[in-house]
Amino acid sequence: MIHGYLNRLRLASDAPFATVMPDISANIWTQRQLNLIEEEEIPGVVKIRLQVCNPNLPGNIIQYDYLESAYVFVPPDPTIVLYNHDPMLIRKAILAYTANSLKNSPQKSVTKRHKETAYLEGEEGNIHSNPPKILQESSTIDSDEESMPETGSQQASYYDTQGEEETNNVNFLQASKGEDGSDSESEVAEAGSSKVNLFSHCERGVQTTIIRNKVASSTTVTTVVKSFSSNANFYEIAVAYDVFGRKTKPEINAKIERKKDESGAASKQLPFTPADPASEESSPEEVSTELSNRPGLTPEGFQRLKHSANVIERMLSQSMFDDLAQDLKYFEDAADDFRENEGTLLPLWRFVIPTDAVRGTKTNSSGTCVRSLVWNPKYFDLLAVGFGSEEPDFDGGGLVCLYSLKNAFHPEKVFKFPVGVTFLDFHAERPYLLGVTTEDGSVYIYSLHSKLSGLLYESSGLISKDSSNITQIKWVADKIESCPTFVTVSFSGTVHLWLISNKKLVQLLVVTLSFDGPISDEVNRQDMQGCCSCVSVHPRDSNLIIVGTTEGLVYFLSLESDVTPSKTYSAHHLPITSLQWNPFHINFFATTSYDSSLKIWDNNQSNPLLVFKLADPLTDVAWSPFSSTTLATISSAGKVYVFDLSVKKFEPICVQRLAPRDRPKLTRIAFNKYQPLIIVGEESGFIGTYKLSPNLRKTTKVLEEERRMEVEVTKLERLKKLLSL
Amino acid sequence: MATEVEEILKRIQSHKGVIGVVVLNNDGVAIKSTLDAATTTQYAGLITQLADRARSMTREMDPNNDLTFLRVRSKKHEIFIAPGMIFFATLFAKYFVISNEDPK
């Protein structure tokens, strides 16, 4: 329509009126016209250009553009609206679509749509409006006079006509009030066929962002709350004062005493120091130890604390050395099945001399050589070790340490001595009695009883005139009722029998052994005395005593008969280091000497039954408690030799190096009565425990334990017979 | 006496693998400790309860019996708890070496 208008204007371009050309270049048509006109410039002809323009149209409209966020020029729209009519026609294609959708939708929504459509069309709020009906004629739509009849008919042909002359639009716009109340549903039912105008009615929804609620919280660290309750009555206060007073008083007293002592002479230090004198000296100074400063810690409290601390230390030791304990109990070397007649020793715990004893001043330090080693007869894990020195001019002190297998770190008890210890022995029946001899000829008897512990008796070397180095001490059975008795031998050749009676030591001289060997004529024979180096008392009959000397002689004594030695054996050329009775057989004993030989004797014969010549000087021998034919000996080269005479008569069944090469000397060996364990002491102060492998501890089976003694004795008798053949 | 105990505790502490030693008194207050204060108080409270329960259990089973020690082994550590022996006056009674003592 508008195009036609513009064309007509162009055709009339050479009309007499001219217009002012507006200064707008946005309009395409005007632009083209300008271009055309400029090309066709003919001189002499005045061209008047006519342009379509609306003089009333504002040319400088500005509008805010949201896209660019600025004010921009809005090109004026040179169109003029001549006629406008709201459409009331729906295209049939769309009609079909809406019909389907209405069929499927539920009735409610249909009524809603009706509502909406009715509203859009200008209707005011009646639900039961007529459903829109298909527009069948459009020829009557335009009621405006300005419409062109041709165009109207063109439009009418566009739509489907059914020939009905109904003024459907009127019906469409009408709202039937009230009448259709009952019919609304039927009309709604008809809605399946009626359509909804999708152009004028659309459903749109917008979803706003859902704001999700968050809960943020924080917790603080919980404060530790501890509840505490106590009583504070007069009794408690008084007791606290009492305790405080008791604690501070001895400190004051000790300070006063110390001042006195410093002015006086140095007191003779008693050799027995079961750690108490040490603490007496140091406690006045050591006020600052945390434990002793606390109120409420009395000596009894400390006792209990000490006990607890001991328990903890043992637990620690047991847990750290747990595998050793398991090995002792359960490990059996399986290789022994394949190794006939041979066995090995499995190293287990290793004890050391406590370091605070070795270091220190001259009076405080101790020799590190293990001079003596003895298991307690009652407790399988308790062991007493005497430390001293084998050097003749050693002037350090000595130690006796009681170790337990349960605590491998530190000995249970330590006794200090001013001179080196030579020998130790436990009483067989009274396992709390420990006899100790030292290098200055003193004998000390200790009790380890829980009720009474510490030094019981002491004899200094000055008692007996001819005392010199007492070398060994052995307990014997009580001669007199309930008087513990023991035997000592010394370098001066004297054998003493001691009694503990009436709370003191009584010394009886048994015999002085005289030297019975070849001497030169200058020396008076009677002055020569055999220097006894070792003694052994028979475990079954403690009247039988054998004494070994440094000249290599063995003297046999019986305490019942007269005191002179009844038999003498010239056993070795070099000093006898050790001799031991066989625990089962009355007559058998073994001797070792520095001349590297181990000899087994029968008491009745003056010649040894068996002689073993080994490589190194031997230092100790021990019979096993479980078999009468098994014995072990150690050498100063660090080796241990184990013999089982019923298995191999002339060779050891085990030869093993136990000590490191730099300090190889092994000094003492002892078998444990209850466990398959031997313990070996070294010159360097180490004590090693070793488990015997099964081959080393073969025992004969006995039906009843009482017959064991017989069985063992018969074994030896048989051996003797074999050897004598 | 005090020095002996101190010596033993020092020996225990100096072992490789021992993290700390705590000595408690009968109220569960730490007298001596080689751990830091926080851990000590923690242990003090917890162990008191455990040791008490253990002791009462052994006592209930057999009144003549008594707890010798208690070992708690966990994945990372092992704790040794040793109770004491004799009961003395309530005021001086219990000493803990990671331990407890019987007040009865």
PDB file of C-alpha atoms in Angstrom, chain A residues 226 228 236 239-240 243 246 274-276 278-279 282-283 286 289-292 294-320 322 356 407 409-411, chain B residues 1-9 11-13 15-16 18 23 27-33 45 68-71 73 78-88 91-102:
ATOM      1  CA  LYS A 226      38.537 -31.258  84.257  1.00  0.00           C
ATOM      2  CA  PHE A 228      38.601 -31.898  90.587  1.00  0.00           C
ATOM      3  CA  GLU A 236      44.718 -32.916 105.997  1.00  0.00           C
ATOM      4  CA  VAL A 239      49.346 -33.859 108.097  1.00  0.00           C
ATOM      5  CA  ALA A 240      50.699 -31.803 105.227  1.00  0.00           C
ATOM      6  CA  VAL A 243      55.201 -34.137 106.213  1.00  0.00           C
ATOM      7  CA  ARG A 246      59.790 -34.172 108.348  1.00  0.00           C
ATOM      8  CA  PRO A 274      74.284 -51.786  99.119  1.00  0.00           C
ATOM      9  CA  ALA A 275      73.672 -48.350  97.695  1.00  0.00           C
ATOM     10  CA  ASP A 276      72.549 -46.847 101.003  1.00  0.00           C
ATOM     11  CA  ALA A 278      75.927 -43.641  98.534  1.00  0.00           C
ATOM     12  CA  SER A 279      72.542 -42.101  98.924  1.00  0.00           C
ATOM     13  CA  SER A 282      74.521 -37.469  98.221  1.00  0.00           C
ATOM     14  CA  SER A 283      71.075 -36.713  99.528  1.00  0.00           C
ATOM     15  CA  GLU A 286      70.807 -33.363  95.940  1.00  0.00           C
ATOM     16  CA  THR A 289      65.812 -33.825  92.596  1.00  0.00           C
ATOM     17  CA  GLU A 290      62.286 -33.485  91.588  1.00  0.00           C
ATOM     18  CA  LEU A 291      61.036 -36.500  93.370  1.00  0.00           C
ATOM     19  CA  SER A 292      62.566 -35.793  96.711  1.00  0.00           C
ATOM     20  CA  ARG A 294      57.697 -33.311  96.580  1.00  0.00           C
ATOM     21  CA  PRO A 295      55.824 -33.322  99.798  1.00  0.00           C
ATOM     22  CA  GLY A 296      54.285 -36.591 100.700  1.00  0.00           C
ATOM     23  CA  LEU A 297      57.079 -38.792  99.491  1.00  0.00           C
ATOM     24  CA  THR A 298      58.287 -40.704 102.457  1.00  0.00           C
ATOM     25  CA  PRO A 299      60.853 -43.465 102.396  1.00  0.00           C
ATOM     26  CA  GLU A 300      58.054 -45.973 102.193  1.00  0.00           C
ATOM     27  CA  GLY A 301      56.674 -44.112  99.272  1.00  0.00           C
ATOM     28  CA  PHE A 302      60.030 -44.189  97.642  1.00  0.00           C
ATOM     29  CA  GLN A 303      60.243 -47.864  98.288  1.00  0.00           C
ATOM     30  CA  ARG A 304      57.076 -48.442  96.423  1.00  0.00           C
ATOM     31  CA  LEU A 305      58.081 -46.078  93.715  1.00  0.00           C
ATOM     32  CA  LYS A 306      61.326 -47.949  93.369  1.00  0.00           C
ATOM     33  CA  HIS A 307      59.449 -51.172  93.093  1.00  0.00           C
ATOM     34  CA  SER A 308      57.241 -49.733  90.402  1.00  0.00           C
ATOM     35  CA  ALA A 309      60.250 -48.393  88.586  1.00  0.00           C
ATOM     36  CA  ASN A 310      61.845 -51.833  88.744  1.00  0.00           C
ATOM     37  CA  VAL A 311      58.752 -53.381  87.320  1.00  0.00           C
ATOM     38  CA  ILE A 312      58.746 -50.897  84.497  1.00  0.00           C
ATOM     39  CA  GLU A 313      62.378 -51.532  83.755  1.00  0.00           C
ATOM     40  CA  ARG A 314      61.768 -55.252  83.663  1.00  0.00           C
ATOM     41  CA  MET A 315      58.812 -54.816  81.407  1.00  0.00           C
ATOM     42  CA  LEU A 316      60.900 -52.712  79.109  1.00  0.00           C
ATOM     43  CA  SER A 317      63.658 -55.273  79.090  1.00  0.00           C
ATOM     44  CA  GLN A 318      61.277 -58.091  78.461  1.00  0.00           C
ATOM     45  CA  SER A 319      59.619 -56.315  75.650  1.00  0.00           C
ATOM     46  CA  MET A 320      62.857 -55.236  74.049  1.00  0.00           C
ATOM     47  CA  ASP A 322      61.273 -60.508  73.867  1.00  0.00           C
ATOM     48  CA  ASP A 356      79.147 -46.251  86.508  1.00  0.00           C
ATOM     49  CA  ASN A 407      66.270 -57.260  83.293  1.00  0.00           C
ATOM     50  CA  PHE A 409      69.915 -53.558  81.289  1.00  0.00           C
ATOM     51  CA  HIS A 410      71.176 -53.250  84.782  1.00  0.00           C
ATOM     52  CA  PRO A 411      71.908 -55.587  87.634  1.00  0.00           C
TER      53      PRO A 411
ATOM     54  CA  MET B   1      66.406 -43.656  98.163  1.00  0.00           C
ATOM     55  CA  ALA B   2      65.344 -40.891  95.891  1.00  0.00           C
ATOM     56  CA  THR B   3      68.512 -41.162  93.896  1.00  0.00           C
ATOM     57  CA  GLU B   4      67.998 -44.838  93.290  1.00  0.00           C
ATOM     58  CA  VAL B   5      64.592 -44.220  91.906  1.00  0.00           C
ATOM     59  CA  GLU B   6      65.852 -41.309  89.874  1.00  0.00           C
ATOM     60  CA  GLU B   7      68.602 -43.506  88.536  1.00  0.00           C
ATOM     61  CA  ILE B   8      66.223 -46.209  87.466  1.00  0.00           C
ATOM     62  CA  LEU B   9      63.936 -43.692  85.830  1.00  0.00           C
ATOM     63  CA  ARG B  11      67.925 -45.512  82.768  1.00  0.00           C
ATOM     64  CA  ILE B  12      64.455 -46.269  81.579  1.00  0.00           C
ATOM     65  CA  GLN B  13      64.186 -42.945  79.840  1.00  0.00           C
ATOM     66  CA  HIS B  15      66.560 -46.413  76.283  1.00  0.00           C
ATOM     67  CA  LYS B  16      66.106 -46.186  72.609  1.00  0.00           C
ATOM     68  CA  VAL B  18      61.159 -45.101  75.168  1.00  0.00           C
ATOM     69  CA  VAL B  23      55.088 -40.543  87.480  1.00  0.00           C
ATOM     70  CA  ASP B  27      45.282 -38.054  92.820  1.00  0.00           C
ATOM     71  CA  GLY B  28      46.372 -38.617  89.298  1.00  0.00           C
ATOM     72  CA  VAL B  29      48.501 -35.520  89.248  1.00  0.00           C
ATOM     73  CA  ALA B  30      51.808 -35.905  87.492  1.00  0.00           C
ATOM     74  CA  ILE B  31      54.754 -35.569  89.801  1.00  0.00           C
ATOM     75  CA  LYS B  32      57.427 -36.091  87.251  1.00  0.00           C
ATOM     76  CA  SER B  33      57.217 -36.343  83.547  1.00  0.00           C
ATOM     77  CA  GLY B  45      43.608 -38.785  83.389  1.00  0.00           C
ATOM     78  CA  THR B  68      51.212 -56.624  88.820  1.00  0.00           C
ATOM     79  CA  PHE B  69      51.404 -54.609  85.689  1.00  0.00           C
ATOM     80  CA  LEU B  70      49.346 -53.594  82.731  1.00  0.00           C
ATOM     81  CA  ARG B  71      50.548 -53.307  79.184  1.00  0.00           C
ATOM     82  CA  ARG B  73      49.850 -52.200  73.049  1.00  0.00           C
ATOM     83  CA  GLU B  78      53.152 -49.571  73.894  1.00  0.00           C
ATOM     84  CA  ILE B  79      52.378 -48.228  77.318  1.00  0.00           C
ATOM     85  CA  PHE B  80      53.615 -49.912  80.465  1.00  0.00           C
ATOM     86  CA  ILE B  81      51.640 -49.290  83.592  1.00  0.00           C
ATOM     87  CA  ALA B  82      53.040 -50.553  86.868  1.00  0.00           C
ATOM     88  CA  PRO B  83      51.109 -50.378  90.084  1.00  0.00           C
ATOM     89  CA  GLY B  84      52.715 -50.331  93.456  1.00  0.00           C
ATOM     90  CA  MET B  85      52.760 -52.797  96.183  1.00  0.00           C
ATOM     91  CA  ILE B  86      51.691 -51.862  99.620  1.00  0.00           C
ATOM     92  CA  PHE B  87      49.110 -49.540 100.862  1.00  0.00           C
ATOM     93  CA  PHE B  88      50.155 -46.886 103.252  1.00  0.00           C
ATOM     94  CA  LEU B  91      47.964 -39.234 102.012  1.00  0.00           C
ATOM     95  CA  PHE B  92      51.145 -40.725 100.683  1.00  0.00           C
ATOM     96  CA  ALA B  93      49.559 -43.679  99.110  1.00  0.00           C
ATOM     97  CA  LYS B  94      49.684 -43.989  95.413  1.00  0.00           C
ATOM     98  CA  TYR B  95      52.700 -43.454  93.262  1.00  0.00           C
ATOM     99  CA  PHE B  96      52.446 -43.979  89.603  1.00  0.00           C
ATOM    100  CA  VAL B  97      55.205 -44.803  87.299  1.00  0.00           C
ATOM    101  CA  ILE B  98      52.815 -44.686  84.524  1.00  0.00           C
ATOM    102  CA  SER B  99      51.208 -46.568  87.258  1.00  0.00           C
ATOM    103  CA  ASN B 100      48.788 -46.802  90.033  1.00  0.00           C
ATOM    104  CA  GLU B 101      48.822 -48.121  93.516  1.00  0.00           C
ATOM    105  CA  ASP B 102      46.153 -49.697  95.518  1.00  0.00           C
TER     106      ASP B 102
END
